């Protein structure tokens, strides 16, 4: 995958398919020389047995094909970029994945279009509450669907174009503000 | 429309919008497994969402699904118009996505050259 955003989108799908109601995405473009992100979900989690084999492409929970490439992909990518990939999970509790890349490694993919990615993610799983903590060094901003619901109402329809366009523009604008600091 | 103040202003606008918004149920479903994402599903879904916003379509629901086992045909897009066959489009690019919205979703004309499956709906 050409963008870190796409890996994030892919990993978040795992949480959605695990029945998560809350997903927290934290990322930092430059945390002491590393590009880091983590995704925490409260889905059904994995058994120790599954967790042990999760980096193996021939391990997958799906039934439509016999290989699962998402986690092996990101695992390989972080290691190629002088970083690391870690996954913690507990059955019934949820899963936490963390990935790091050396920020200045020549093979590190760009973050890519994160605002667009979040728009697609939020519309695709309107049943999930997302919280995004986006940092660059010590500066950061937060985008949370729960906070949006406080303003627009508990029944906010994230599949409404007016709402998802705002989310995309807001994130794009906040990233730009961080970049200009 | 990008600040928190804009969001507050949106609240009033949405009150009116919800009244006109009805759901006579055209559904668009996009494959978002690892295979779909690697083939460009994010761009396709984003394009479709932007088309819906630009055209102010009131009756279209966009959903995602995981891998359905036809990875080589990704990006897969299904369109379901009420009372008609479910149409599966394969190897959809951004241009195809715009055509599918303009032709099939808006005007009811199937984009035949991209169809890879039809499922009868009762």
mmCIF file of C-alpha atoms in Angstrom:
data_model
loop_
_atom_site.group_PDB
_atom_site.id
_atom_site.type_symbol
_atom_site.label_atom_id
_atom_site.label_comp_id
_atom_site.label_asym_id
_atom_site.label_seq_id
_atom_site.Cartn_x
_atom_site.Cartn_y
_atom_site.Cartn_z
ATOM 1 C CA UNK A 1 0.000 0.000 0.000
ATOM 2 C CA UNK A 2 1.332 3.381 -0.967
ATOM 3 C CA UNK A 3 0.101 5.349 2.032
ATOM 4 C CA UNK A 4 0.180 4.817 5.788
ATOM 5 C CA UNK A 5 -3.439 6.062 5.734
ATOM 6 C CA UNK A 6 -4.421 2.978 3.736
ATOM 7 C CA UNK A 7 -2.802 0.668 6.291
ATOM 8 C CA UNK A 8 -4.749 2.496 8.990
ATOM 9 C CA UNK A 9 -7.974 2.109 6.987
ATOM 10 C CA UNK A 10 -7.249 -1.605 6.568
ATOM 11 C CA UNK A 11 -6.456 -2.191 10.255
ATOM 12 C CA UNK A 12 -9.567 -0.276 11.324
ATOM 13 C CA UNK A 13 -11.672 -2.630 9.166
ATOM 14 C CA UNK A 14 -10.484 -5.485 11.393
ATOM 15 C CA UNK A 15 -11.877 -3.668 14.430
ATOM 16 C CA UNK A 16 -15.167 -2.949 12.660
ATOM 17 C CA UNK A 17 -15.505 -6.600 11.633
ATOM 18 C CA UNK A 18 -14.780 -7.559 15.257
ATOM 19 C CA UNK A 19 -17.907 -5.621 16.268
ATOM 20 C CA UNK A 20 -16.186 -2.606 17.853
ATOM 21 C CA UNK A 21 -18.372 0.286 19.060
ATOM 22 C CA UNK A 22 -15.427 2.577 19.863
ATOM 23 C CA UNK A 23 -12.217 3.004 17.928
ATOM 24 C CA UNK A 24 -9.391 5.307 18.975
ATOM 25 C CA UNK A 25 -6.800 6.237 16.373
ATOM 26 C CA UNK A 26 -3.712 8.088 17.604
ATOM 27 C CA UNK A 27 -0.915 9.121 15.365
ATOM 28 C CA UNK A 28 2.114 11.323 15.543
ATOM 29 C CA UNK A 29 4.044 12.394 12.477
ATOM 30 C CA UNK A 30 7.208 12.908 14.432
ATOM 31 C CA UNK A 31 7.617 11.474 17.877
ATOM 32 C CA UNK A 32 11.368 11.615 18.630
ATOM 33 C CA UNK A 33 12.269 10.657 15.077
ATOM 34 C CA UNK A 34 9.529 8.080 14.616
ATOM 35 C CA UNK A 35 6.244 8.184 12.752
ATOM 36 C CA UNK A 36 3.905 6.282 15.094
ATOM 37 C CA UNK A 37 0.270 5.298 15.125
ATOM 38 C CA UNK A 38 -1.978 3.100 17.210
ATOM 39 C CA UNK A 39 -5.515 1.809 16.818
ATOM 40 C CA UNK A 40 -7.490 0.651 19.830
ATOM 41 C CA UNK A 41 -10.865 -1.046 19.484
ATOM 42 C CA UNK A 42 -13.378 -2.620 21.846
ATOM 43 C CA UNK A 43 -14.333 -5.424 19.480
ATOM 44 C CA UNK A 44 -14.409 -9.102 20.451
ATOM 45 C CA UNK A 45 -10.618 -9.488 20.510
ATOM 46 C CA UNK A 46 -8.552 -12.561 19.749
ATOM 47 C CA UNK A 47 -7.575 -15.709 21.606
ATOM 48 C CA UNK A 48 -3.920 -16.243 22.508
ATOM 49 C CA UNK A 49 -3.710 -18.911 19.842
ATOM 50 C CA UNK A 50 -4.952 -16.581 17.088
ATOM 51 C CA UNK A 51 -2.758 -13.766 18.343
ATOM 52 C CA UNK A 52 0.338 -15.968 18.146
ATOM 53 C CA UNK A 53 -0.243 -16.659 14.450
ATOM 54 C CA UNK A 54 -1.572 -13.273 13.415
ATOM 55 C CA UNK A 55 1.526 -12.230 11.447
ATOM 56 C CA UNK A 56 1.284 -15.350 9.303
ATOM 57 C CA UNK A 57 -0.484 -14.613 5.989
ATOM 58 C CA UNK A 58 -2.082 -18.056 6.090
ATOM 59 C CA UNK A 59 -3.946 -17.154 9.258
ATOM 60 C CA UNK A 60 -7.248 -15.386 8.775
ATOM 61 C CA UNK A 61 -10.680 -15.265 10.374
ATOM 62 C CA UNK A 62 -12.396 -14.846 7.046
ATOM 63 C CA UNK A 63 -14.083 -17.674 5.244
ATOM 64 C CA UNK A 64 -14.098 -16.262 1.717
ATOM 65 C CA UNK A 65 -10.417 -16.943 1.126
ATOM 66 C CA UNK A 66 -7.556 -18.613 2.929
ATOM 67 C CA UNK A 67 -5.071 -15.770 3.277
ATOM 68 C CA UNK A 68 -5.098 -12.590 5.345
ATOM 69 C CA UNK A 69 -2.624 -10.019 4.137
ATOM 70 C CA UNK A 70 -3.409 -6.909 6.177
ATOM 71 C CA UNK A 71 -1.305 -7.572 9.279
ATOM 72 C CA UNK A 72 1.624 -9.312 7.498
ATOM 73 C CA UNK A 73 1.760 -6.243 5.205
ATOM 74 C CA UNK A 74 2.068 -3.668 7.972
ATOM 75 C CA UNK A 75 4.385 -5.914 9.990
ATOM 76 C CA UNK A 76 6.777 -6.142 7.027
ATOM 77 C CA UNK A 77 6.489 -2.460 6.166
ATOM 78 C CA UNK A 78 7.366 -1.206 9.664
ATOM 79 C CA UNK A 79 10.395 -3.502 9.845
ATOM 80 C CA UNK A 80 11.649 -2.360 6.445
ATOM 81 C CA UNK A 81 11.480 1.191 7.780
ATOM 82 C CA UNK A 82 13.462 0.627 10.981
ATOM 83 C CA UNK A 83 10.338 0.472 13.104
ATOM 84 C CA UNK A 84 8.118 -2.068 14.746
ATOM 85 C CA UNK A 85 4.603 -3.479 14.763
ATOM 86 C CA UNK A 86 2.908 -4.736 17.881
ATOM 87 C CA UNK A 87 -0.483 -6.201 18.601
ATOM 88 C CA UNK A 88 -2.136 -6.857 21.948
ATOM 89 C CA UNK A 89 -5.521 -8.455 22.270
ATOM 90 C CA UNK A 90 -7.781 -9.987 24.829
ATOM 91 C CA UNK A 91 -10.863 -12.057 24.079
ATOM 92 C CA UNK A 92 -13.957 -10.046 24.928
ATOM 93 C CA UNK A 93 -12.004 -6.843 25.573
ATOM 94 C CA UNK A 94 -10.616 -5.645 22.260
ATOM 95 C CA UNK A 95 -7.402 -5.140 20.371
ATOM 96 C CA UNK A 96 -4.614 -2.584 20.342
ATOM 97 C CA UNK A 97 -2.224 -2.340 17.408
ATOM 98 C CA UNK A 98 0.766 -0.023 17.356
ATOM 99 C CA UNK A 99 3.098 0.691 14.462
ATOM 100 C CA UNK A 100 6.230 2.785 14.210
ATOM 101 C CA UNK A 101 8.443 3.795 11.308
ATOM 102 C CA UNK A 102 11.684 5.719 11.349
ATOM 103 C CA UNK A 103 10.360 9.095 10.261
ATOM 104 C CA UNK A 104 13.219 9.817 7.837
ATOM 105 C CA UNK A 105 13.579 6.285 6.458
ATOM 106 C CA UNK A 106 13.615 6.479 2.672
ATOM 107 C CA UNK A 107 11.192 3.551 2.391
ATOM 108 C CA UNK A 108 8.623 5.018 4.773
ATOM 109 C CA UNK A 109 5.374 5.567 2.870
ATOM 110 C CA UNK A 110 3.839 9.029 3.184
ATOM 111 C CA UNK A 111 0.807 9.374 5.454
ATOM 112 C CA UNK A 112 -1.227 10.206 2.353
ATOM 113 C CA UNK A 113 -4.722 11.628 2.406
ATOM 114 C CA UNK A 114 -5.750 11.095 6.017
ATOM 115 C CA UNK A 115 -8.785 13.415 5.867
ATOM 116 C CA UNK A 116 -10.261 11.482 2.953
ATOM 117 C CA UNK A 117 -9.518 8.213 4.731
ATOM 118 C CA UNK A 118 -11.403 9.335 7.836
ATOM 119 C CA UNK A 119 -14.414 10.440 5.784
ATOM 120 C CA UNK A 120 -14.637 7.004 4.169
ATOM 121 C CA UNK A 121 -14.130 5.249 7.507
ATOM 122 C CA UNK A 122 -16.811 7.206 9.368
ATOM 123 C CA UNK A 123 -19.436 6.835 6.616
ATOM 124 C CA UNK A 124 -18.608 3.134 6.237
ATOM 125 C CA UNK A 125 -19.174 2.371 9.918
ATOM 126 C CA UNK A 126 -21.751 4.850 11.256
ATOM 127 C CA UNK A 127 -22.404 2.545 14.228
ATOM 128 C CA UNK A 128 -18.857 3.111 15.529
ATOM 129 C CA UNK A 129 -17.697 6.098 17.565
ATOM 130 C CA UNK A 130 -14.295 7.257 16.367
ATOM 131 C CA UNK A 131 -11.788 9.382 18.201
ATOM 132 C CA UNK A 132 -8.741 10.653 16.380
ATOM 133 C CA UNK A 133 -5.775 12.178 18.139
ATOM 134 C CA UNK A 134 -3.471 13.611 15.516
ATOM 135 C CA UNK A 135 -0.096 14.913 16.605
ATOM 136 C CA UNK A 136 2.994 16.418 15.159
ATOM 137 C CA UNK A 137 5.699 16.570 17.801
ATOM 138 C CA UNK A 138 4.071 18.224 20.822
ATOM 139 C CA UNK A 139 1.203 19.846 18.932
ATOM 140 C CA UNK A 140 -2.004 17.915 18.372
ATOM 141 C CA UNK A 141 -5.703 18.115 17.627
ATOM 142 C CA UNK A 142 -8.642 15.819 18.314
ATOM 143 C CA UNK A 143 -11.606 14.855 16.184
ATOM 144 C CA UNK A 144 -14.252 12.797 17.935
ATOM 145 C CA UNK A 145 -17.631 11.646 16.656
ATOM 146 C CA UNK A 146 -18.931 11.778 20.248
ATOM 147 C CA UNK A 147 -17.997 15.478 20.426
ATOM 148 C CA UNK A 148 -19.670 16.081 17.059
ATOM 149 C CA UNK A 149 -22.800 14.367 18.409
ATOM 150 C CA UNK A 150 -22.760 16.740 21.393
ATOM 151 C CA UNK A 151 -23.154 19.607 18.934
ATOM 152 C CA UNK A 152 -25.377 18.043 16.261
ATOM 153 C CA UNK A 153 -27.390 15.689 18.487
ATOM 154 C CA UNK A 154 -27.167 12.038 19.537
ATOM 155 C CA UNK A 155 -28.899 10.949 16.327
ATOM 156 C CA UNK A 156 -26.314 12.600 14.041
ATOM 157 C CA UNK A 157 -26.316 10.904 10.653
ATOM 158 C CA UNK A 158 -22.695 10.564 9.568
ATOM 159 C CA UNK A 159 -23.846 9.314 6.177
ATOM 160 C CA UNK A 160 -25.341 12.755 5.488
ATOM 161 C CA UNK A 161 -23.124 14.595 2.938
ATOM 162 C CA UNK A 162 -23.265 17.810 4.986
ATOM 163 C CA UNK A 163 -21.780 15.960 7.964
ATOM 164 C CA UNK A 164 -19.099 13.884 6.247
ATOM 165 C CA UNK A 165 -17.936 16.796 4.112
ATOM 166 C CA UNK A 166 -17.491 18.833 7.296
ATOM 167 C CA UNK A 167 -15.473 16.022 8.920
ATOM 168 C CA UNK A 168 -13.141 15.776 5.922
ATOM 169 C CA UNK A 169 -12.657 19.545 5.672
ATOM 170 C CA UNK A 170 -12.147 19.931 9.408
ATOM 171 C CA UNK A 171 -9.402 17.297 9.564
ATOM 172 C CA UNK A 172 -7.723 18.647 6.428
ATOM 173 C CA UNK A 173 -7.761 22.157 7.867
ATOM 174 C CA UNK A 174 -6.447 21.101 11.289
ATOM 175 C CA UNK A 175 -3.562 19.149 9.701
ATOM 176 C CA UNK A 176 -2.716 22.205 7.614
ATOM 177 C CA UNK A 177 -2.676 24.356 10.753
ATOM 178 C CA UNK A 178 -0.235 21.914 12.414
ATOM 179 C CA UNK A 179 1.958 21.946 9.315
ATOM 180 C CA UNK A 180 2.124 25.738 9.366
ATOM 181 C CA UNK A 181 3.088 25.965 13.028
ATOM 182 C CA UNK B 1 -17.282 24.385 6.290
ATOM 183 C CA UNK B 2 -14.300 23.368 8.360
ATOM 184 C CA UNK B 3 -14.356 24.967 11.799
ATOM 185 C CA UNK B 4 -16.256 24.198 15.002
ATOM 186 C CA UNK B 5 -18.341 27.319 14.426
ATOM 187 C CA UNK B 6 -19.281 25.940 11.023
ATOM 188 C CA UNK B 7 -20.368 22.742 12.757
ATOM 189 C CA UNK B 8 -22.653 24.698 15.078
ATOM 190 C CA UNK B 9 -24.143 26.499 12.087
ATOM 191 C CA UNK B 10 -24.661 23.118 10.462
ATOM 192 C CA UNK B 11 -26.997 22.097 13.289
ATOM 193 C CA UNK B 12 -29.732 24.456 12.067
ATOM 194 C CA UNK B 13 -29.221 23.468 8.475
ATOM 195 C CA UNK B 14 -29.515 19.773 9.326
ATOM 196 C CA UNK B 15 -32.883 20.280 11.013
ATOM 197 C CA UNK B 16 -34.324 21.342 7.660
ATOM 198 C CA UNK B 17 -32.302 18.753 5.754
ATOM 199 C CA UNK B 18 -33.592 15.809 7.794
ATOM 200 C CA UNK B 19 -37.137 16.765 6.839
ATOM 201 C CA UNK B 20 -36.493 16.518 3.094
ATOM 202 C CA UNK B 21 -34.270 13.489 3.397
ATOM 203 C CA UNK B 22 -36.212 10.351 2.637
ATOM 204 C CA UNK B 23 -34.934 6.906 2.007
ATOM 205 C CA UNK B 24 -36.403 5.137 -0.977
ATOM 206 C CA UNK B 25 -33.352 3.003 -0.749
ATOM 207 C CA UNK B 26 -30.821 3.011 -3.573
ATOM 208 C CA UNK B 27 -27.860 1.222 -2.024
ATOM 209 C CA UNK B 28 -24.225 1.351 -3.119
ATOM 210 C CA UNK B 29 -21.878 -1.180 -1.511
ATOM 211 C CA UNK B 30 -18.093 -0.992 -1.817
ATOM 212 C CA UNK B 31 -15.603 -3.783 -1.068
ATOM 213 C CA UNK B 32 -13.253 -2.607 1.694
ATOM 214 C CA UNK B 33 -11.176 -5.678 2.468
ATOM 215 C CA UNK B 34 -7.390 -5.509 2.249
ATOM 216 C CA UNK B 35 -7.708 -6.478 -1.433
ATOM 217 C CA UNK B 36 -10.228 -3.708 -2.112
ATOM 218 C CA UNK B 37 -8.199 -1.057 -0.290
ATOM 219 C CA UNK B 38 -4.987 -2.087 -2.082
ATOM 220 C CA UNK B 39 -6.846 -1.819 -5.407
ATOM 221 C CA UNK B 40 -8.072 1.724 -4.631
ATOM 222 C CA UNK B 41 -11.387 1.325 -2.777
ATOM 223 C CA UNK B 42 -10.818 4.467 -0.709
ATOM 224 C CA UNK B 43 -10.630 6.628 -3.841
ATOM 225 C CA UNK B 44 -13.737 4.959 -5.264
ATOM 226 C CA UNK B 45 -15.786 5.394 -2.096
ATOM 227 C CA UNK B 46 -14.592 8.966 -1.687
ATOM 228 C CA UNK B 47 -15.485 9.770 -5.315
ATOM 229 C CA UNK B 48 -18.963 8.295 -4.874
ATOM 230 C CA UNK B 49 -19.489 10.266 -1.623
ATOM 231 C CA UNK B 50 -18.369 13.476 -3.324
ATOM 232 C CA UNK B 51 -20.676 12.831 -6.294
ATOM 233 C CA UNK B 52 -23.596 12.292 -3.922
ATOM 234 C CA UNK B 53 -22.763 15.559 -2.148
ATOM 235 C CA UNK B 54 -22.293 17.563 -5.371
ATOM 236 C CA UNK B 55 -25.453 16.203 -6.971
ATOM 237 C CA UNK B 56 -27.334 16.562 -3.694
ATOM 238 C CA UNK B 57 -28.738 13.038 -3.997
ATOM 239 C CA UNK B 58 -31.223 12.470 -1.177
ATOM 240 C CA UNK B 59 -32.041 8.813 -1.540
ATOM 241 C CA UNK B 60 -28.711 6.995 -1.762
ATOM 242 C CA UNK B 61 -27.075 4.981 0.986
ATOM 243 C CA UNK B 62 -23.381 4.099 0.760
ATOM 244 C CA UNK B 63 -22.157 1.052 2.662
ATOM 245 C CA UNK B 64 -18.983 -0.977 2.807
ATOM 246 C CA UNK B 65 -18.356 -4.668 3.006
ATOM 247 C CA UNK B 66 -15.297 -6.854 3.586
ATOM 248 C CA UNK B 67 -13.641 -9.241 1.161
ATOM 249 C CA UNK B 68 -16.155 -11.399 -0.709
ATOM 250 C CA UNK B 69 -13.532 -13.628 -2.338
ATOM 251 C CA UNK B 70 -13.316 -11.985 -5.763
ATOM 252 C CA UNK B 71 -10.101 -10.133 -4.948
ATOM 253 C CA UNK B 72 -8.904 -10.103 -8.566
ATOM 254 C CA UNK B 73 -11.991 -8.084 -9.557
ATOM 255 C CA UNK B 74 -11.529 -5.329 -6.961
ATOM 256 C CA UNK B 75 -12.519 -2.556 -6.677
ATOM 257 C CA UNK B 76 -16.028 -4.053 -6.489
ATOM 258 C CA UNK B 77 -19.090 -1.826 -6.373
ATOM 259 C CA UNK B 78 -22.662 -3.129 -6.031
ATOM 260 C CA UNK B 79 -25.694 -1.032 -6.865
ATOM 261 C CA UNK B 80 -29.141 -2.034 -5.665
ATOM 262 C CA UNK B 81 -32.124 -0.075 -6.916
ATOM 263 C CA UNK B 82 -35.375 -1.086 -5.237
ATOM 264 C CA UNK B 83 -37.277 -3.645 -7.286
ATOM 265 C CA UNK B 84 -34.395 -4.225 -9.717
ATOM 266 C CA UNK B 85 -31.558 -6.763 -10.005
ATOM 267 C CA UNK B 86 -28.520 -6.265 -7.795
ATOM 268 C CA UNK B 87 -25.682 -5.283 -10.121
ATOM 269 C CA UNK B 88 -22.018 -5.977 -9.303
ATOM 270 C CA UNK B 89 -19.396 -3.880 -11.069
ATOM 271 C CA UNK B 90 -15.760 -5.025 -11.147
ATOM 272 C CA UNK B 91 -12.393 -3.311 -11.607
ATOM 273 C CA UNK B 92 -14.022 0.046 -11.002
ATOM 274 C CA UNK B 93 -11.778 3.114 -11.365
ATOM 275 C CA UNK B 94 -12.561 6.727 -10.445
ATOM 276 C CA UNK B 95 -13.977 7.473 -13.875
ATOM 277 C CA UNK B 96 -16.174 4.351 -13.801
ATOM 278 C CA UNK B 97 -17.400 5.346 -10.344
ATOM 279 C CA UNK B 98 -18.596 8.709 -11.684
ATOM 280 C CA UNK B 99 -20.308 6.991 -14.625
ATOM 281 C CA UNK B 100 -21.999 4.506 -12.300
ATOM 282 C CA UNK B 101 -23.437 7.341 -10.203
ATOM 283 C CA UNK B 102 -24.513 9.434 -13.215
ATOM 284 C CA UNK B 103 -25.884 6.577 -15.317
ATOM 285 C CA UNK B 104 -27.090 3.860 -13.004
ATOM 286 C CA UNK B 105 -27.822 5.568 -9.689
ATOM 287 C CA UNK B 106 -29.336 8.768 -11.090
ATOM 288 C CA UNK B 107 -30.806 7.598 -14.410
ATOM 289 C CA UNK B 108 -31.344 3.887 -13.883
ATOM 290 C CA UNK B 109 -29.216 2.844 -16.867
ATOM 291 C CA UNK B 110 -26.805 -0.003 -16.084
ATOM 292 C CA UNK B 111 -23.166 0.621 -17.112
ATOM 293 C CA UNK B 112 -22.993 -2.665 -19.044
ATOM 294 C CA UNK B 113 -19.271 -2.685 -19.885
ATOM 295 C CA UNK B 114 -18.305 -2.864 -16.184
ATOM 296 C CA UNK B 115 -20.883 -5.415 -15.006
ATOM 297 C CA UNK B 116 -19.502 -8.707 -13.704
ATOM 298 C CA UNK B 117 -22.609 -10.044 -11.995
ATOM 299 C CA UNK B 118 -26.350 -9.687 -11.669
ATOM 300 C CA UNK B 119 -28.381 -11.131 -8.838
ATOM 301 C CA UNK B 120 -32.156 -11.389 -9.100
ATOM 302 C CA UNK B 121 -33.914 -9.645 -6.237
ATOM 303 C CA UNK B 122 -37.371 -10.779 -5.136
#
